[in-house]
Short mmCIF file of C-alpha atoms in Angstrom, two decimals:
data_model
loop_
_atom_site.label_atom_id
_atom_site.label_comp_id
_atom_site.label_asym_id
_atom_site.label_seq_id
_atom_site.Cartn_x
_atom_site.Cartn_y
_atom_site.Cartn_z
CA UNK M 7 -31.42 19.50 -6.25
CA UNK M 8 -27.69 19.63 -6.98
CA UNK M 9 -25.60 16.52 -6.89
CA UNK M 10 -21.82 16.04 -6.81
CA UNK M 11 -20.08 13.90 -9.40
CA UNK M 12 -16.49 13.19 -10.32
CA UNK M 13 -15.75 13.61 -14.03
CA UNK M 14 -13.05 11.38 -15.54
CA UNK M 15 -13.78 12.06 -19.20
CA UNK M 16 -10.36 13.68 -19.66
CA UNK M 17 -7.01 13.80 -17.93
CA UNK M 18 -8.55 16.40 -15.62
CA UNK M 19 -10.28 15.07 -12.54
CA UNK M 20 -13.18 17.43 -11.75
CA UNK M 21 -15.81 17.60 -9.07
CA UNK M 22 -18.80 19.55 -10.38
CA UNK M 23 -22.20 20.51 -9.01
CA UNK M 24 -25.00 19.72 -11.45
CA UNK M 25 -28.77 20.30 -11.58
CA UNK M 26 -30.74 17.04 -11.73
CA UNK M 27 -32.93 18.48 -14.52
CA UNK M 28 -29.84 19.20 -16.61
CA UNK M 29 -27.39 16.39 -15.74
CA UNK M 30 -24.90 17.22 -18.46
CA UNK M 31 -24.52 20.96 -17.87
CA UNK M 32 -22.25 22.02 -15.01
CA UNK M 33 -23.59 24.87 -12.94
CA UNK M 34 -20.51 25.48 -10.81
CA UNK M 35 -17.08 23.91 -10.81
CA UNK M 36 -16.12 22.81 -7.28
CA UNK M 37 -12.49 22.20 -8.18
CA UNK M 38 -10.25 20.84 -10.90
CA UNK M 39 -6.75 19.43 -10.85
CA UNK M 40 -4.67 18.60 -13.92
CA UNK M 41 -3.52 15.15 -12.84
CA UNK M 42 -4.47 11.82 -14.40
CA UNK M 43 -5.07 9.80 -11.24
CA UNK M 44 -6.11 6.69 -13.19
CA UNK M 45 -2.66 6.47 -14.78
CA UNK M 46 -1.05 7.07 -11.37
CA UNK M 47 -2.99 4.12 -9.93
CA UNK M 48 -1.79 1.94 -12.83
CA UNK M 49 1.77 3.08 -12.26
CA UNK M 50 1.51 2.38 -8.53
CA UNK M 51 0.18 -1.12 -9.24
CA UNK M 52 3.02 -1.79 -11.71
CA UNK M 53 5.59 -0.58 -9.16
CA UNK M 54 4.10 -2.92 -6.55
CA UNK M 55 4.61 -5.84 -8.95
CA UNK M 56 8.01 -4.87 -10.31
CA UNK M 57 9.81 -2.67 -7.78
CA UNK M 58 11.08 -4.28 -4.54
CA UNK M 59 10.92 -1.03 -2.57
CA UNK M 60 7.31 -0.28 -3.58
CA UNK M 61 6.39 -3.93 -3.00
CA UNK M 62 7.87 -3.87 0.47
CA UNK M 63 6.21 -0.58 1.43
CA UNK M 64 2.74 -1.68 0.34
CA UNK M 65 3.05 -5.00 2.14
CA UNK M 66 4.28 -3.23 5.28
CA UNK M 67 1.00 -1.28 5.36
CA UNK M 68 -0.97 -4.50 4.89
CA UNK M 69 1.00 -6.58 7.40
CA UNK M 70 1.03 -3.98 10.17
CA UNK M 71 -2.70 -3.26 9.90
CA UNK M 72 -4.19 -6.77 9.47
CA UNK M 73 -1.26 -9.18 9.19
CA UNK M 74 -1.58 -10.96 12.59
CA UNK M 75 -5.30 -11.51 11.88
CA UNK M 76 -8.64 -9.78 12.45
CA UNK M 77 -11.09 -11.53 14.76
CA UNK M 78 -14.92 -11.43 14.87
CA UNK M 79 -16.90 -12.31 17.98
CA UNK M 80 -20.45 -12.12 19.25
CA UNK M 81 -22.26 -13.31 22.36
CA UNK M 82 -24.89 -14.73 20.02
CA UNK M 83 -23.44 -18.09 19.05
CA UNK M 84 -25.21 -18.20 15.68
CA UNK M 85 -23.97 -14.73 14.73
CA UNK M 86 -20.50 -15.62 15.96
CA UNK M 87 -20.45 -18.77 13.82
CA UNK M 88 -21.81 -16.93 10.72
CA UNK M 89 -19.15 -14.20 10.88
CA UNK M 90 -16.28 -16.59 11.45
CA UNK M 91 -17.33 -18.80 8.55
CA UNK M 92 -17.88 -15.82 6.22
CA UNK M 93 -14.60 -14.02 6.66
CA UNK M 94 -11.23 -15.39 5.59
CA UNK M 95 -7.99 -13.71 6.56
CA UNK M 96 -6.90 -13.84 2.92
CA UNK M 97 -9.85 -11.65 1.88
CA UNK M 98 -9.15 -9.17 4.69
CA UNK M 99 -5.49 -8.96 3.63
CA UNK M 100 -6.67 -8.33 0.07
CA UNK M 101 -8.82 -5.42 1.24
CA UNK M 102 -5.89 -3.89 3.14
CA UNK M 103 -3.46 -4.36 0.24
CA UNK M 104 -5.83 -2.76 -2.27
CA UNK M 105 -6.23 0.26 -0.01
CA UNK M 106 -2.47 0.64 0.05
CA UNK M 107 -1.75 -0.01 -3.65
CA UNK M 108 -4.75 1.80 -5.18
CA UNK M 109 -6.21 3.83 -2.32
CA UNK M 110 -9.52 2.02 -2.86
CA UNK M 111 -11.15 -1.35 -2.15
CA UNK M 112 -14.27 -2.35 -4.09
CA UNK M 113 -16.57 -5.41 -4.11
CA UNK M 114 -19.91 -6.09 -5.76
CA UNK M 115 -22.49 -7.80 -3.55
CA UNK M 116 -23.38 -10.99 -5.43
CA UNK M 117 -25.08 -14.19 -4.36
CA UNK M 118 -25.74 -17.80 -5.31
CA UNK M 119 -28.09 -20.62 -4.29
CA UNK M 120 -25.73 -21.71 -1.52
CA UNK M 121 -24.25 -18.36 -0.46
CA UNK M 122 -26.41 -15.29 0.33
CA UNK M 123 -23.45 -12.95 -0.12
CA UNK M 124 -20.44 -13.32 -2.38
CA UNK M 125 -17.88 -10.53 -2.52
CA UNK M 126 -17.08 -10.11 -6.21
CA UNK M 127 -13.74 -8.32 -6.58
CA UNK M 128 -13.58 -5.13 -8.65
CA UNK M 129 -10.26 -3.63 -9.59
CA UNK M 130 -10.16 0.11 -8.89
CA UNK M 131 -8.70 0.44 -12.36
CA UNK M 132 -12.14 -0.61 -13.71
CA UNK M 133 -13.93 2.32 -12.06
CA UNK M 134 -14.71 5.16 -14.44
CA UNK M 135 -16.43 7.42 -11.92
CA UNK M 136 -17.52 7.71 -8.28
CA UNK M 137 -20.59 9.85 -7.52
CA UNK M 138 -20.77 11.44 -4.07
CA UNK M 139 -23.66 12.33 -1.79
CA UNK M 140 -25.21 15.68 -2.67
CA UNK M 141 -24.94 16.85 0.95
CA UNK M 142 -21.61 15.29 1.89
CA UNK M 143 -18.72 15.12 -0.59
CA UNK M 144 -16.92 12.63 1.65
CA UNK M 145 -19.66 9.99 1.28
CA UNK M 146 -19.74 8.01 -1.99
CA UNK M 147 -23.24 7.17 -3.21
CA UNK M 148 -22.67 5.49 -6.59
CA UNK M 149 -19.84 3.71 -8.40
CA UNK M 150 -19.87 3.72 -12.19
CA UNK M 151 -17.80 0.92 -13.70
CA UNK M 152 -16.07 0.75 -17.07
CA UNK M 153 -17.78 -0.56 -20.22
CA UNK M 154 -16.42 -4.09 -19.59
CA UNK M 155 -19.15 -4.63 -16.97
CA UNK M 156 -22.74 -5.49 -17.88
CA UNK M 157 -24.15 -3.37 -15.06
CA UNK M 158 -22.25 -0.13 -14.86
CA UNK M 159 -23.95 2.12 -12.29
CA UNK M 160 -24.25 0.65 -8.78
CA UNK M 161 -25.39 2.20 -5.51
CA UNK M 162 -22.87 2.08 -2.68
CA UNK M 163 -23.89 0.03 0.35
CA UNK M 164 -23.39 1.98 3.57
CA UNK M 165 -25.00 2.03 7.05
CA UNK M 166 -28.71 2.68 6.66
CA UNK M 167 -28.62 2.50 2.85
CA UNK M 168 -29.03 -0.54 0.63
CA UNK M 169 -27.13 -0.93 -2.64
CA UNK M 170 -25.13 -3.32 -4.80
CA UNK M 171 -21.50 -2.42 -4.23
CA UNK M 172 -19.14 -1.96 -1.27
CA UNK M 173 -16.65 0.89 -1.67
CA UNK M 174 -14.06 2.46 0.63
CA UNK M 175 -11.05 4.67 0.04
CA UNK M 176 -8.19 6.52 1.67
CA UNK M 177 -5.77 9.39 0.91
CA UNK M 178 -8.50 11.63 -0.44
CA UNK M 179 -8.44 15.42 -0.61
CA UNK M 180 -11.59 17.40 -1.45
CA UNK M 181 -10.89 19.75 -4.30
CA UNK M 182 -8.15 17.55 -5.72
CA UNK M 183 -9.19 13.91 -5.56
CA UNK M 184 -12.34 12.56 -3.92
CA UNK M 185 -11.36 9.08 -5.03
CA UNK M 186 -8.68 7.24 -3.11
CA UNK M 187 -5.05 7.53 -4.14
CA UNK M 188 -2.10 5.11 -3.64
CA UNK M 189 -0.05 5.27 -0.48
CA UNK M 190 3.09 5.52 -2.58
CA UNK M 191 1.84 8.49 -4.62
CA UNK M 192 3.74 11.21 -2.64
CA UNK M 193 7.07 9.41 -3.21
CA UNK M 194 6.47 7.67 -6.51
CA UNK M 195 9.05 9.82 -8.32
CA UNK M 196 11.66 9.21 -5.61
CA UNK M 197 11.07 5.45 -5.84
CA UNK M 198 11.87 5.69 -9.55
CA UNK M 199 14.92 7.85 -8.77
CA UNK M 200 16.16 5.10 -6.45
CA UNK M 201 15.67 2.58 -9.27
CA UNK M 202 17.69 4.78 -11.62
CA UNK M 203 20.41 5.19 -8.98
CA UNK M 204 20.75 1.42 -8.61
CA UNK M 205 20.86 0.99 -12.39
CA UNK M 206 23.68 3.55 -12.70
CA UNK M 207 25.63 1.96 -9.85
CA UNK M 208 25.25 -1.46 -11.50
CA UNK M 209 26.59 -0.12 -14.76
CA UNK M 210 29.48 1.58 -12.95
CA UNK M 211 30.43 -1.65 -11.14
CA UNK M 212 30.19 -3.58 -14.41
CA UNK M 213 32.50 -1.11 -16.12
CA UNK M 214 34.92 -1.18 -13.19
CA UNK M 215 35.17 -4.97 -13.56
CA UNK M 216 36.41 -4.66 -17.13
CA UNK M 217 40.18 -4.72 -17.76
CA UNK M 218 42.58 -4.77 -20.73
CA UNK M 219 46.26 -5.11 -21.52
CA UNK M 220 48.21 -1.97 -22.29
CA UNK M 221 51.29 -3.04 -24.30
CA UNK M 222 54.20 -0.67 -24.93
CA UNK M 223 56.88 -1.60 -27.48
CA UNK M 224 59.81 0.76 -27.08
CA UNK M 225 61.22 2.44 -30.16
CA UNK M 226 58.85 0.48 -32.45
CA UNK M 227 57.58 1.72 -35.80
CA UNK M 228 53.88 1.65 -36.67
CA UNK M 229 54.47 -1.35 -38.91
CA UNK M 230 56.07 -3.27 -36.00
CA UNK M 231 53.15 -2.38 -33.69
CA UNK M 232 50.60 -3.52 -36.30
CA UNK M 233 52.46 -6.78 -36.87
CA UNK M 234 52.64 -7.45 -33.08
CA UNK M 235 48.93 -6.73 -32.68
CA UNK M 236 48.05 -9.11 -35.51
CA UNK M 237 50.12 -11.87 -33.95
CA UNK M 238 48.24 -11.47 -30.62
CA UNK M 239 44.92 -11.64 -32.41
CA UNK M 240 45.90 -14.87 -34.14
CA UNK M 241 47.50 -16.39 -31.03
CA UNK M 242 45.90 -14.88 -27.92
CA UNK M 243 47.67 -15.60 -24.66
CA UNK M 244 45.48 -17.86 -22.46
CA UNK M 245 45.29 -17.48 -18.69
CA UNK M 246 48.23 -19.15 -16.94
CA UNK M 247 50.43 -19.22 -20.08
CA UNK M 248 54.06 -18.11 -20.23
CA UNK M 249 54.96 -14.77 -21.72
CA UNK M 250 58.61 -14.26 -22.62
CA UNK M 251 59.80 -10.99 -24.07
CA UNK M 252 62.66 -8.54 -24.06
CA UNK M 253 62.76 -5.34 -22.05
CA UNK M 254 61.64 -3.53 -25.20
CA UNK M 255 58.06 -4.77 -24.57
CA UNK M 256 56.10 -3.71 -21.45
CA UNK M 257 52.68 -5.11 -20.48
CA UNK M 258 50.33 -3.45 -17.99
CA UNK M 259 46.80 -4.32 -16.82
CA UNK M 260 44.47 -1.33 -16.91
CA UNK M 261 40.84 -0.91 -15.80
CA UNK M 262 38.46 2.09 -15.85
CA UNK M 263 38.68 4.43 -12.88
CA UNK M 264 35.10 5.65 -12.39
CA UNK M 265 34.42 7.57 -9.17
CA UNK M 266 31.56 6.17 -7.04
CA UNK M 267 28.37 8.05 -6.30
CA UNK M 268 28.00 10.09 -3.11
CA UNK M 269 28.13 7.52 -0.34
CA UNK M 270 25.02 8.68 1.55
CA UNK M 271 22.85 9.26 -1.53
CA UNK M 272 21.13 5.89 -1.23
CA UNK M 273 20.37 6.52 2.46
CA UNK M 274 19.00 9.95 1.59
CA UNK M 275 16.58 8.50 -0.99
CA UNK M 276 15.48 5.66 1.29
CA UNK M 277 14.93 8.02 4.18
CA UNK M 278 12.85 10.33 1.98
CA UNK M 279 10.71 7.42 0.70
CA UNK M 280 10.05 5.99 4.16
CA UNK M 281 9.34 9.37 5.72
CA UNK M 282 6.99 10.21 2.88
CA UNK M 283 4.92 7.18 3.82
CA UNK M 284 5.08 8.02 7.51
CA UNK M 285 7.24 5.07 8.65
CA UNK M 286 10.74 4.93 10.16
CA UNK M 287 13.36 4.21 7.44
CA UNK M 288 14.65 1.06 9.17
CA UNK M 289 11.19 -0.57 8.79
CA UNK M 290 12.04 -1.06 5.10
CA UNK M 291 14.76 -3.52 6.13
CA UNK M 292 17.32 -1.59 4.09
CA UNK M 293 18.68 0.59 6.90
CA UNK M 294 19.97 -0.33 10.34
CA UNK M 295 17.87 0.33 13.43
CA UNK M 296 20.31 2.60 15.26
CA UNK M 297 20.43 6.13 16.53
CA UNK M 298 18.95 8.22 19.30
CA UNK M 299 15.20 8.69 19.55
CA UNK M 300 14.55 5.44 17.68
CA UNK M 301 11.61 4.38 19.83
CA UNK M 302 9.93 7.76 19.69
CA UNK M 303 10.04 7.68 15.89
CA UNK M 304 7.65 4.71 16.00
CA UNK M 305 4.77 6.55 17.66
CA UNK M 306 3.67 8.70 14.66
CA UNK M 307 3.82 5.60 12.46
CA UNK M 308 1.68 3.64 14.91
CA UNK M 309 -0.93 6.38 14.95
CA UNK M 310 -1.02 6.47 11.14
CA UNK M 311 -1.44 2.69 10.97
CA UNK M 312 -4.19 2.77 13.59
CA UNK M 313 -6.08 5.30 11.48
CA UNK M 314 -5.81 2.91 8.50
CA UNK M 315 -7.07 0.11 10.76
CA UNK M 316 -10.18 2.16 11.56
CA UNK M 317 -10.94 2.56 7.83
CA UNK M 318 -10.57 -1.19 7.30
CA UNK M 319 -12.61 -1.97 10.43
CA UNK M 320 -15.49 0.30 9.32
CA UNK M 321 -15.50 -1.38 5.89
CA UNK M 322 -15.55 -4.87 7.46
CA UNK M 323 -18.39 -3.80 9.75
CA UNK M 324 -20.47 -2.48 6.84
CA UNK M 325 -20.06 -5.72 4.91
CA UNK M 326 -20.72 -7.83 8.02
CA UNK M 327 -23.91 -5.99 8.90
CA UNK M 328 -25.19 -6.31 5.33
CA UNK M 329 -24.42 -10.04 5.36
CA UNK M 330 -26.17 -10.57 8.70
CA UNK M 331 -29.20 -8.57 7.56
CA UNK M 332 -29.64 -10.98 4.64
CA UNK M 333 -29.90 -13.77 7.19
CA UNK M 334 -32.38 -12.01 9.46
CA UNK M 335 -29.90 -10.65 12.02
CA UNK M 336 -30.31 -6.92 11.36
CA UNK M 337 -29.83 -5.91 14.98
CA UNK M 338 -27.06 -8.37 15.83
CA UNK M 339 -24.27 -7.14 18.09
CA UNK M 340 -20.72 -8.20 17.36
CA UNK M 341 -17.18 -7.05 17.88
CA UNK M 342 -14.36 -6.69 15.34
CA UNK M 343 -10.94 -6.79 16.96
CA UNK M 344 -8.02 -5.44 14.94
CA UNK M 345 -4.50 -6.73 15.70
CA UNK M 346 -2.46 -4.78 18.23
CA UNK M 347 0.19 -2.75 16.37
CA UNK M 348 2.69 -2.08 19.15
CA UNK M 349 3.63 -3.83 22.36
CA UNK M 350 3.55 -0.47 24.13
CA UNK M 351 -0.18 -0.18 23.32
CA UNK M 352 -0.70 -3.67 24.70
CA UNK M 353 1.05 -2.66 27.93
CA UNK M 354 -1.12 0.46 28.20
CA UNK M 355 -4.27 -1.59 27.67
CA UNK M 356 -3.16 -4.14 30.26
CA UNK M 357 -2.66 -1.38 32.80
CA UNK M 358 -6.09 0.08 32.00
CA UNK M 359 -7.69 -3.34 32.50
CA UNK M 360 -6.01 -3.74 35.88
CA UNK M 361 -7.25 -0.32 37.00
CA UNK M 362 -10.77 -1.10 35.72
CA UNK M 363 -10.80 -4.39 37.61
CA UNK M 364 -9.90 -2.62 40.86
CA UNK M 365 -12.57 0.05 40.31
CA UNK M 366 -15.27 -2.51 39.52
CA UNK M 367 -14.33 -4.53 42.59
CA UNK M 368 -14.86 -1.45 44.78
CA UNK M 369 -18.20 -0.71 43.08
CA UNK M 370 -19.40 -4.32 43.62
CA UNK M 371 -18.40 -4.22 47.28
CA UNK M 372 -20.31 -0.98 47.76
CA UNK M 373 -23.41 -2.58 46.25
CA UNK M 374 -23.75 -0.22 43.30
CA UNK M 375 -23.36 -3.05 40.72
CA UNK M 376 -23.83 -6.79 40.93
CA UNK M 377 -20.91 -9.07 40.18
CA UNK M 378 -22.52 -10.15 36.87
CA UNK M 379 -22.95 -6.52 35.78
CA UNK M 380 -19.33 -5.76 36.65
CA UNK M 381 -18.18 -8.85 34.76
CA UNK M 382 -20.15 -7.78 31.68
CA UNK M 383 -18.58 -4.29 31.75
CA UNK M 384 -15.09 -5.72 32.18
CA UNK M 385 -15.50 -8.22 29.30
CA UNK M 386 -16.89 -5.57 26.98
CA UNK M 387 -13.96 -3.22 27.71
CA UNK M 388 -11.45 -6.06 27.35
CA UNK M 389 -12.87 -7.12 23.96
CA UNK M 390 -12.55 -3.56 22.65
CA UNK M 391 -9.04 -2.99 24.04
CA UNK M 392 -7.43 -6.37 23.40
#
């Protein structure tokens, strides 16, 4: 039976189909792409730590998706208590930030005498390979860690499959990269261009702040000029001092005249960076929120962030179900509520709830449902929407 693997033995990232009887001999190359994604992940992580624009963009993704807080609830009080005690908002924010910075979030399922499940953090930079399901190249089945780990090859835990490691990713593209890639990858070069632009502007402003005296001595010989210059070196004129001279000597203050950069170049770069990440430029805090169609520009960004929320929610659900199964609650029902991204969505949900309440009231009055059944339907819908 063939299986799909991702080969990181060189700067080429390859996805190859191999026969299980000959695991080292590729039968058919699925795709190859001459990009070192491991180095790009390192570069993205360094930019997050050192570059204010990259830092802001990654934290925007985290804060909009999980910032206000993710809640867990269950009608079973024991399950409800277990989930709320297991999850911390700090860990959830860490998951969201790793997805943005690296494109991946990874945890080994460990345990101790007092805790049945401990999420042991794994940096995506310590992954040497991700092996995918032989029938579905979008489903990871194994994670192979670097040589710094004692146990290197771990099965991925997913619904209906036991394993040792939790793995999720985003920004993948079959044929190019089946592993996750950083959010900032499409604009990483432009972020560095913006850095270079600021450095050049800083140097220009520094040079513009320099000044010097231009002294003209009329009808002077070179010997007279040299003698005058030597006297100034020995006795420099301090600020606020008197300077008395004849009209044969003329002093002028000069400074470099360096033309500024194109005035809208910074806005052009910032707009390109923000648009490349799918967010309105003014969300970066570096551009004003003005102009026509401002509100409509938010909608595509909200949809993109909601998609990221679904990835995080699915990951949290997988971990939660694994944790509950260790405690004998394999079939437990619970709800994960992600924070509402936009007030407009909240208003839409509120309107839907009002219409549902009216419909249920009519159904109860007609005798189709009991009041308790209608109440259960309403609460279930409300928990999913709000």
